[in-house]
Amino acid sequence: MAMYEKKINVFLEGLASDAPVPGGGGACGLVGATAAALGGMVLSLTTGKKKYAAVQPEIDELIQKMAKQRILLLNAIDKDAEAFRPLSEAYGMPKETPEEIERRDAVMARALKDAASAPLEMMEALLETGKLLSRISEIGSMLAISDAGVGLSLCRSAMYGASLNVYINTKLMKDRTTAESMNKRTKELIEEADRIIVPAFNAIAVNLRGE
Amino acid sequence: MAMYEKKINVFLEGLASDAPVPGGGGACGLVGATAAALGGMVLSLTTGKKKYAAVQPEIDELIQKMAKQRILLLNAIDKDAEAFRPLSEAYGMPKETPEEIERRDAVMARALKDAASAPLEMMEALLETGKLLSRISEIGSMLAISDAGVGLSLCRSAMYGASLNVYINTKLMKDRTTAESMNKRTKELIEEADRIIVPAFNAIAVNLRGE
């Protein structure tokens, strides 16, 4: 994990600065990884406990899956930064002659697609993490139910955040077919997050408020 | 800032473990600090720019305020951990004789109130951060509008997450007057977050989707 810790260090230092990366996309990756870590915490407090012996095989499976999501989302921080750099370079390309404009447009089209794809892929990973957290909130230790709930809430907000990073790039795309197809998928992912994550979170809140 | 970075390092390492702290409360503090850092980023990209010269005095003020919120929320991670420790110790107190039960109950009552107060205070800091982000999304650089939006989304989810950490503690309180008063304030804060943060986020999403 040392590599990731160092990465997060550098990440938080740069976030508040005027450097183009890391930005909101990377922040969503970090928050997603935090949600996955919370899932891991609930699983750590569940595994091996007599009370939850009946679901131990599923807990074992969830431990593996959640650890994978955590690494995936930490890696997504880098992927987002890598996808953004060519775009900021494209903005700096000359646009005086028709040839320059044509070349700049071609580079820009590619860069915008990559910059929109990174948060879209991150959203897929965040939704999967949310689904796992939802299951964990059903079968995991009740002592840590609030931690599962925090993970669910963070996951959903990271998806909403990442969606803005899709839209800010598709907005500038000249290829409207690709842009609209990416926007459509983004909307579907948000809807699925609302359908799965919100009820799971609300069930926990209602339970804890004793309603 | 080196102190905080080290703290975050230690925090993320411990989060996925079965250690009682850090947990969901601390995660909300980290996410809030990330949201504040994103606010700082938008301000860094706005300050000194000709286009935003008219709001420069307010930008200067917001830079100071947002930096303060970031430190406040990072400190809230520690406060949450400190408030939780006495509670986990109270659970371990003997409860055989009537005297032991009475002593344990008294310690528990105090510990539960402290453990519920920490996330409630964090929610106040998160709401203030959300209000600042909402203003930043109105007057800050449009180039970083998605980053302000991510900050808003993260802020709200950290408030929802922290609310669970109030409820999990008030649920166990014998003093129902205090418990219900804390629950009431928690609900008010969530409602205020929904009222301020959701429209600010949606305005950004609608703008970026070009609707």
Short mmCIF file of C-alpha atoms in Angstrom, two decimals:
data_model
loop_
_atom_site.label_atom_id
_atom_site.label_comp_id
_atom_site.label_asym_id
_atom_site.label_seq_id
_atom_site.Cartn_x
_atom_site.Cartn_y
_atom_site.Cartn_z
CA MET A 1 0.00 0.00 0.00
CA ALA A 2 2.99 2.37 0.44
CA MET A 3 2.74 3.40 -3.21
CA TYR A 4 -0.86 4.48 -2.81
CA GLU A 5 -0.25 6.35 0.41
CA LYS A 6 2.47 8.36 -1.24
CA LYS A 7 0.17 8.99 -4.17
CA ILE A 8 -2.62 10.24 -1.92
CA ASN A 9 -0.16 12.51 -0.14
CA VAL A 10 0.91 14.12 -3.36
CA PHE A 11 -2.72 14.21 -4.44
CA LEU A 12 -4.04 16.20 -1.48
CA GLU A 13 -1.16 18.63 -1.66
CA GLY A 14 -1.89 19.41 -5.29
CA LEU A 15 -5.67 19.50 -5.01
CA ALA A 16 -6.01 22.98 -3.53
CA SER A 17 -3.43 24.45 -5.93
CA ASP A 18 -4.05 25.94 -9.37
CA ALA A 19 -2.41 22.92 -11.08
CA PRO A 20 -4.74 21.38 -13.69
CA VAL A 21 -4.46 17.93 -12.06
CA PRO A 22 -5.40 16.50 -9.65
CA GLY A 23 -8.91 17.95 -9.73
CA GLY A 24 -12.48 16.90 -9.16
CA GLY A 25 -12.09 13.62 -11.08
CA GLY A 26 -9.21 12.50 -8.89
CA ALA A 27 -11.07 13.60 -5.76
CA CYS A 28 -13.92 11.25 -6.74
CA GLY A 29 -11.42 8.40 -7.07
CA LEU A 30 -10.05 9.10 -3.60
CA VAL A 31 -13.54 9.27 -2.09
CA GLY A 32 -14.47 6.02 -3.84
CA ALA A 33 -11.34 4.35 -2.45
CA THR A 34 -12.32 5.65 1.00
CA ALA A 35 -15.78 4.10 0.57
CA ALA A 36 -14.16 0.80 -0.44
CA ALA A 37 -11.89 1.01 2.63
CA LEU A 38 -15.00 1.47 4.81
CA GLY A 39 -16.49 -1.64 3.20
CA GLY A 40 -13.25 -3.43 4.06
CA MET A 41 -13.59 -2.22 7.65
CA VAL A 42 -17.09 -3.66 8.03
CA LEU A 43 -15.90 -6.95 6.54
CA SER A 44 -12.90 -6.99 8.92
CA LEU A 45 -15.33 -6.64 11.83
CA THR A 46 -17.58 -9.43 10.46
CA THR A 47 -15.18 -12.13 9.31
CA GLY A 48 -14.58 -15.03 11.69
CA LYS A 49 -17.39 -13.99 14.05
CA LYS A 50 -19.64 -16.83 15.24
CA LYS A 51 -22.77 -14.71 14.78
CA TYR A 52 -22.06 -14.38 11.04
CA ALA A 53 -20.71 -17.91 10.41
CA ALA A 54 -23.60 -18.72 8.04
CA VAL A 55 -22.45 -16.03 5.57
CA GLN A 56 -18.69 -16.58 6.00
CA PRO A 57 -18.16 -17.87 2.42
CA GLU A 58 -19.83 -14.75 1.00
CA ILE A 59 -17.86 -12.54 3.40
CA ASP A 60 -14.62 -14.12 2.13
CA GLU A 61 -15.68 -13.37 -1.43
CA LEU A 62 -16.66 -9.78 -0.58
CA ILE A 63 -13.28 -9.19 1.12
CA GLN A 64 -11.51 -10.09 -2.15
CA LYS A 65 -13.88 -8.06 -4.29
CA MET A 66 -13.77 -4.98 -2.08
CA ALA A 67 -9.97 -4.98 -1.91
CA LYS A 68 -9.96 -5.08 -5.72
CA GLN A 69 -12.35 -2.10 -5.93
CA ARG A 70 -10.18 -0.12 -3.57
CA ILE A 71 -7.11 -0.57 -5.77
CA LEU A 72 -9.17 0.07 -8.92
CA LEU A 73 -10.40 3.39 -7.55
CA LEU A 74 -6.97 4.47 -6.34
CA ASN A 75 -5.63 3.70 -9.82
CA ALA A 76 -8.50 5.72 -11.29
CA ILE A 77 -6.98 8.84 -9.70
CA ASP A 78 -3.91 8.43 -11.93
CA LYS A 79 -5.97 7.46 -14.96
CA ASP A 80 -8.02 10.61 -14.61
CA ALA A 81 -4.88 12.76 -14.43
CA GLU A 82 -3.33 10.98 -17.44
CA ALA A 83 -6.51 11.46 -19.47
CA PHE A 84 -6.65 15.17 -18.67
CA ARG A 85 -3.08 16.12 -19.59
CA PRO A 86 -3.40 15.66 -23.41
CA LEU A 87 -6.49 17.87 -23.29
CA SER A 88 -4.72 20.76 -21.58
CA GLU A 89 -1.92 20.34 -24.16
CA ALA A 90 -4.45 20.38 -27.04
CA TYR A 91 -5.76 23.74 -25.82
CA GLY A 92 -2.25 25.15 -26.24
CA MET A 93 -1.91 24.04 -29.92
CA PRO A 94 -1.66 26.79 -32.58
CA LYS A 95 -4.88 27.63 -34.47
CA GLU A 96 -3.87 30.24 -37.06
CA THR A 97 -3.83 28.45 -40.44
CA PRO A 98 -6.60 26.10 -41.67
CA GLU A 99 -4.09 23.19 -41.42
CA GLU A 100 -3.32 24.07 -37.80
CA ILE A 101 -7.01 24.30 -36.98
CA GLU A 102 -7.67 20.92 -38.61
CA ARG A 103 -4.83 19.27 -36.68
CA ARG A 104 -5.88 20.90 -33.43
CA ASP A 105 -9.49 19.76 -33.93
CA ALA A 106 -8.40 16.16 -34.52
CA VAL A 107 -6.17 16.10 -31.41
CA MET A 108 -8.90 17.83 -29.39
CA ALA A 109 -11.57 15.31 -30.44
CA ARG A 110 -9.39 12.39 -29.26
CA ALA A 111 -8.40 14.21 -26.04
CA LEU A 112 -11.99 15.09 -25.15
CA LYS A 113 -13.13 11.50 -25.66
CA ASP A 114 -10.34 10.19 -23.42
CA ALA A 115 -11.01 12.86 -20.79
CA ALA A 116 -14.72 11.90 -20.74
CA SER A 117 -14.02 8.15 -20.76
CA ALA A 118 -11.91 8.23 -17.58
CA PRO A 119 -14.69 9.50 -15.25
CA LEU A 120 -17.23 7.27 -17.04
CA GLU A 121 -15.09 4.20 -16.29
CA MET A 122 -14.64 5.46 -12.75
CA MET A 123 -18.43 5.63 -12.39
CA GLU A 124 -18.72 1.95 -13.38
CA ALA A 125 -16.19 1.07 -10.65
CA LEU A 126 -18.03 3.29 -8.14
CA LEU A 127 -21.39 1.66 -8.93
CA GLU A 128 -19.89 -1.81 -8.43
CA THR A 129 -18.44 -0.61 -5.09
CA GLY A 130 -21.88 0.72 -4.13
CA LYS A 131 -23.49 -2.62 -4.98
CA LEU A 132 -20.97 -4.47 -2.81
CA LEU A 133 -21.54 -2.00 0.04
CA SER A 134 -25.27 -2.50 -0.27
CA ARG A 135 -24.83 -6.26 0.16
CA ILE A 136 -22.39 -5.67 3.05
CA SER A 137 -25.02 -3.52 4.77
CA GLU A 138 -27.39 -6.51 4.61
CA ILE A 139 -25.10 -9.29 5.87
CA GLY A 140 -22.20 -7.48 7.61
CA SER A 141 -21.76 -6.84 11.34
CA MET A 142 -24.53 -4.67 12.72
CA LEU A 143 -21.94 -3.02 15.00
CA ALA A 144 -20.48 -1.30 11.93
CA ILE A 145 -23.70 -0.62 10.06
CA SER A 146 -23.12 3.16 10.16
CA ASP A 147 -19.75 2.65 8.45
CA ALA A 148 -21.43 0.74 5.61
CA GLY A 149 -23.91 3.62 5.37
CA VAL A 150 -21.14 6.23 5.18
CA GLY A 151 -19.51 4.17 2.41
CA LEU A 152 -22.78 4.09 0.47
CA SER A 153 -23.26 7.85 0.79
CA LEU A 154 -19.68 8.59 -0.30
CA CYS A 155 -19.94 6.22 -3.26
CA ARG A 156 -23.03 7.89 -4.60
CA SER A 157 -21.61 11.40 -4.25
CA ALA A 158 -18.41 10.34 -6.04
CA MET A 159 -20.64 9.10 -8.91
CA TYR A 160 -22.48 12.42 -9.05
CA GLY A 161 -19.14 14.24 -8.97
CA ALA A 162 -17.63 12.07 -11.71
CA SER A 163 -20.72 12.65 -13.88
CA LEU A 164 -19.87 16.38 -14.02
CA ASN A 165 -16.44 15.44 -15.35
CA VAL A 166 -18.08 13.46 -18.15
CA TYR A 167 -20.42 16.35 -19.01
CA ILE A 168 -17.75 19.08 -18.98
CA ASN A 169 -15.92 17.13 -21.70
CA THR A 170 -18.83 15.84 -23.79
CA LYS A 171 -20.15 19.41 -23.90
CA LEU A 172 -17.18 20.46 -26.05
CA MET A 173 -17.24 17.44 -28.39
CA LYS A 174 -18.07 18.13 -32.04
CA ASP A 175 -19.03 14.47 -32.54
CA ARG A 176 -22.49 14.75 -30.96
CA THR A 177 -23.32 11.06 -31.48
CA THR A 178 -20.43 9.96 -29.25
CA ALA A 179 -21.16 12.80 -26.82
CA GLU A 180 -24.83 11.87 -26.48
CA SER A 181 -24.09 8.18 -26.14
CA MET A 182 -21.64 8.93 -23.29
CA ASN A 183 -24.15 11.29 -21.63
CA LYS A 184 -26.82 8.60 -21.88
CA ARG A 185 -24.61 6.01 -20.16
CA THR A 186 -23.72 8.56 -17.47
CA LYS A 187 -27.40 9.21 -16.80
CA GLU A 188 -28.12 5.47 -16.63
CA LEU A 189 -25.32 4.98 -14.09
CA ILE A 190 -26.65 7.83 -11.92
CA GLU A 191 -30.15 6.35 -12.08
CA GLU A 192 -28.84 2.92 -11.10
CA ALA A 193 -26.91 4.47 -8.21
CA ASP A 194 -30.08 6.20 -7.01
CA ARG A 195 -32.06 2.95 -7.34
CA ILE A 196 -29.55 0.78 -5.45
CA ILE A 197 -27.64 3.08 -3.10
CA VAL A 198 -30.37 5.44 -1.83
CA PRO A 199 -32.73 2.72 -0.47
CA ALA A 200 -29.78 0.88 1.13
CA PHE A 201 -28.66 4.09 2.83
CA ASN A 202 -32.18 5.04 3.92
CA ALA A 203 -32.76 1.58 5.44
CA ILE A 204 -29.71 2.14 7.65
CA ALA A 205 -30.76 5.68 8.64
CA VAL A 206 -34.30 4.57 9.52
CA ASN A 207 -32.93 1.66 11.54
CA LEU A 208 -30.51 3.89 13.48
CA ARG A 209 -33.07 6.62 14.12
CA GLY A 210 -35.26 3.87 15.60
CA GLU A 211 -38.21 4.72 13.34
CA MET B 1 0.41 20.93 6.16
CA ALA B 2 2.90 18.09 6.68
CA MET B 3 1.19 17.14 9.96
CA TYR B 4 -2.13 16.64 8.21
CA GLU B 5 -0.68 14.61 5.38
CA LYS B 6 0.89 12.24 7.86
CA LYS B 7 -2.42 12.05 9.68
CA ILE B 8 -4.28 11.18 6.48
CA ASN B 9 -1.72 8.50 5.70
CA VAL B 10 -2.22 6.84 9.03
CA PHE B 11 -5.95 7.30 8.64
CA LEU B 12 -6.31 5.49 5.33
CA GLU B 13 -4.13 2.64 6.52
CA GLY B 14 -6.30 2.07 9.54
CA LEU B 15 -9.65 2.56 7.86
CA ALA B 16 -9.95 -0.87 6.25
CA SER B 17 -8.75 -2.63 9.41
CA ASP B 18 -10.87 -3.92 12.30
CA ALA B 19 -9.56 -1.16 14.60
CA PRO B 20 -12.43 0.83 16.18
CA VAL B 21 -11.00 4.13 14.87
CA PRO B 22 -10.70 5.62 12.34
CA GLY B 23 -14.15 4.75 11.02
CA GLY B 24 -17.03 6.32 9.15
CA GLY B 25 -16.89 9.54 11.17
CA GLY B 26 -13.26 10.15 10.30
CA ALA B 27 -13.92 9.26 6.65
CA CYS B 28 -16.52 12.05 6.55
CA GLY B 29 -13.93 14.49 7.91
CA LEU B 30 -11.45 13.46 5.21
CA VAL B 31 -14.08 13.80 2.47
CA GLY B 32 -15.09 17.21 3.82
CA ALA B 33 -11.44 18.32 3.79
CA THR B 34 -11.21 17.09 0.19
CA ALA B 35 -14.27 19.17 -0.69
CA ALA B 36 -12.66 22.21 0.97
CA ALA B 37 -9.45 21.56 -1.00
CA LEU B 38 -11.51 21.52 -4.22
CA GLY B 39 -13.01 24.86 -3.19
CA GLY B 40 -9.45 26.10 -2.70
CA MET B 41 -8.57 24.87 -6.18
CA VAL B 42 -11.40 26.81 -7.82
CA LEU B 43 -10.36 29.92 -5.87
CA SER B 44 -6.70 29.42 -6.93
CA LEU B 45 -7.87 29.37 -10.56
CA THR B 46 -10.00 32.52 -10.07
CA THR B 47 -7.82 34.84 -8.00
CA GLY B 48 -5.90 37.52 -9.87
CA LYS B 49 -7.73 36.87 -13.17
CA LYS B 50 -8.88 40.01 -15.04
CA LYS B 51 -12.23 38.41 -15.88
CA TYR B 52 -13.07 38.08 -12.17
CA ALA B 53 -11.54 41.37 -10.95
CA ALA B 54 -14.94 42.69 -9.85
CA VAL B 55 -15.27 39.93 -7.21
CA GLN B 56 -11.60 39.89 -6.14
CA PRO B 57 -12.28 41.20 -2.60
CA GLU B 58 -14.85 38.42 -2.04
CA ILE B 59 -12.47 35.84 -3.56
CA ASP B 60 -9.76 36.94 -1.09
CA GLU B 61 -12.22 36.47 1.76
CA LEU B 62 -13.33 33.06 0.48
CA ILE B 63 -9.70 31.89 0.20
CA GLN B 64 -9.20 32.62 3.91
CA LYS B 65 -12.50 31.04 4.93
CA MET B 66 -12.04 27.90 2.83
CA ALA B 67 -8.51 27.30 4.13
CA LYS B 68 -9.95 27.52 7.65
CA GLN B 69 -12.67 24.96 6.83
CA ARG B 70 -10.09 22.57 5.42
CA ILE B 71 -8.08 22.62 8.66
CA LEU B 72 -11.27 22.42 10.76
CA LEU B 73 -12.39 19.29 8.90
CA LEU B 74 -8.99 17.63 9.08
CA ASN B 75 -8.99 18.30 12.83
CA ALA B 76 -12.47 16.80 13.00
CA ILE B 77 -10.96 13.41 12.03
CA ASP B 78 -8.97 13.42 15.27
CA LYS B 79 -11.84 14.80 17.32
CA ASP B 80 -14.08 11.98 16.09
CA ALA B 81 -11.50 9.37 17.07
CA GLU B 82 -10.96 10.98 20.49
CA ALA B 83 -14.71 11.07 21.14
CA PHE B 84 -15.12 7.40 20.21
CA ARG B 85 -12.36 5.93 22.41
CA PRO B 86 -14.04 6.54 25.83
CA LEU B 87 -17.17 4.85 24.45
CA SER B 88 -15.34 1.66 23.46
CA GLU B 89 -13.72 1.70 26.94
CA ALA B 90 -17.13 2.14 28.62
CA TYR B 91 -18.38 -1.01 26.88
CA GLY B 92 -15.58 -2.95 28.57
CA MET B 93 -16.49 -1.80 32.13
CA PRO B 94 -17.71 -4.47 34.59
CA LYS B 95 -21.48 -4.74 35.07
CA GLU B 96 -21.96 -7.42 37.74
CA THR B 97 -22.92 -5.57 40.96
CA PRO B 98 -25.54 -2.76 41.13
CA GLU B 99 -22.70 -0.32 41.96
CA GLU B 100 -20.76 -1.40 38.87
CA ILE B 101 -23.85 -1.04 36.70
CA GLU B 102 -24.54 2.41 38.07
CA ARG B 103 -20.97 3.55 37.45
CA ARG B 104 -20.94 2.03 33.97
CA ASP B 105 -24.23 3.74 33.10
CA ALA B 106 -22.90 7.15 34.18
CA VAL B 107 -19.68 6.77 32.18
CA MET B 108 -21.66 5.43 29.20
CA ALA B 109 -24.10 8.37 29.23
CA ARG B 110 -21.22 10.87 29.08
CA ALA B 111 -19.36 8.83 26.42
CA LEU B 112 -22.43 8.51 24.19
CA LYS B 113 -23.10 12.24 24.35
CA ASP B 114 -19.49 13.02 23.38
CA ALA B 115 -19.52 10.41 20.59
CA ALA B 116 -22.72 11.95 19.16
CA SER B 117 -21.50 15.54 19.58
CA ALA B 118 -18.38 15.04 17.45
CA PRO B 119 -20.21 14.16 14.17
CA LEU B 120 -22.85 16.82 14.92
CA GLU B 121 -20.13 19.49 15.15
CA MET B 122 -18.57 18.07 12.01
CA MET B 123 -21.91 18.49 10.23
CA GLU B 124 -21.96 22.19 11.15
CA ALA B 125 -18.48 22.59 9.62
CA LEU B 126 -19.53 20.61 6.53
CA LEU B 127 -22.63 22.76 6.02
CA GLU B 128 -20.53 25.94 6.25
CA THR B 129 -18.12 24.44 3.68
CA GLY B 130 -21.09 23.63 1.42
CA LYS B 131 -22.37 27.21 1.70
CA LEU B 132 -18.94 28.57 0.73
CA LEU B 133 -18.76 26.12 -2.20
CA SER B 134 -22.20 27.21 -3.33
CA ARG B 135 -21.04 30.83 -3.44
CA ILE B 136 -17.80 29.79 -5.20
CA SER B 137 -19.87 28.02 -7.86
CA GLU B 138 -21.62 31.35 -8.53
CA ILE B 139 -18.63 33.70 -8.71
CA GLY B 140 -15.60 31.40 -9.28
CA SER B 141 -13.88 30.56 -12.57
CA MET B 142 -16.22 28.80 -14.99
CA LEU B 143 -13.24 26.71 -16.15
CA ALA B 144 -13.35 24.89 -12.80
CA ILE B 145 -17.11 24.79 -12.34
CA SER B 146 -17.13 20.97 -12.31
CA ASP B 147 -14.64 20.99 -9.43
CA ALA B 148 -16.95 23.22 -7.39
CA GLY B 149 -19.75 20.77 -8.22
CA VAL B 150 -17.72 17.77 -7.05
CA GLY B 151 -16.98 19.63 -3.81
CA LEU B 152 -20.70 20.29 -3.27
CA SER B 153 -21.59 16.65 -3.86
CA LEU B 154 -18.86 15.40 -1.52
CA CYS B 155 -19.86 17.87 1.19
CA ARG B 156 -23.47 16.74 1.18
CA SER B 157 -22.59 13.03 1.31
CA ALA B 158 -20.21 13.64 4.21
CA MET B 159 -23.13 15.30 6.05
CA TYR B 160 -25.38 12.32 5.36
CA GLY B 161 -22.61 10.00 6.50
CA ALA B 162 -21.93 11.98 9.68
CA SER B 163 -25.67 11.97 10.49
CA LEU B 164 -25.54 8.16 10.83
CA ASN B 165 -22.78 8.59 13.40
CA VAL B 166 -25.03 10.87 15.43
CA TYR B 167 -27.95 8.43 15.22
CA ILE B 168 -25.94 5.30 16.13
CA ASN B 169 -25.01 7.03 19.41
CA THR B 170 -28.25 8.83 20.27
CA LYS B 171 -30.06 5.51 19.74
CA LEU B 172 -28.36 4.07 22.81
CA MET B 173 -28.82 7.13 25.07
CA LYS B 174 -31.07 6.71 28.09
CA ASP B 175 -31.54 10.49 28.33
CA ARG B 176 -34.16 10.71 25.55
CA THR B 177 -34.52 14.51 25.85
CA THR B 178 -30.86 15.04 24.90
CA ALA B 179 -31.05 12.29 22.27
CA GLU B 180 -34.11 13.77 20.60
CA SER B 181 -32.72 17.30 20.69
CA MET B 182 -29.53 16.08 18.95
CA ASN B 183 -31.54 14.11 16.39
CA LYS B 184 -33.65 17.19 15.69
CA ARG B 185 -30.57 19.35 15.03
CA THR B 186 -29.13 16.60 12.80
CA LYS B 187 -32.31 16.50 10.74
CA GLU B 188 -32.33 20.31 10.43
CA LEU B 189 -28.73 20.29 9.18
CA ILE B 190 -29.55 17.62 6.57
CA GLU B 191 -32.56 19.63 5.43
CA GLU B 192 -30.46 22.78 5.14
CA ALA B 193 -27.83 20.86 3.14
CA ASP B 194 -30.53 19.62 0.78
CA ARG B 195 -31.94 23.13 0.43
CA ILE B 196 -28.59 24.82 -0.29
CA ILE B 197 -26.32 22.18 -1.82
CA VAL B 198 -28.69 20.25 -4.11
CA PRO B 199 -29.88 23.26 -6.18
CA ALA B 200 -26.29 24.56 -6.47
CA PHE B 201 -25.13 21.14 -7.72
CA ASN B 202 -28.06 20.75 -10.11
CA ALA B 203 -27.47 24.19 -11.62
CA ILE B 204 -23.93 23.09 -12.50
CA ALA B 205 -25.06 19.73 -13.93
CA VAL B 206 -27.77 21.35 -16.06
CA ASN B 207 -25.28 23.95 -17.33
CA LEU B 208 -22.68 21.30 -18.24
CA ARG B 209 -25.19 18.99 -19.92
CA GLY B 210 -26.20 22.01 -22.02
CA GLU B 211 -29.87 21.69 -21.10
#
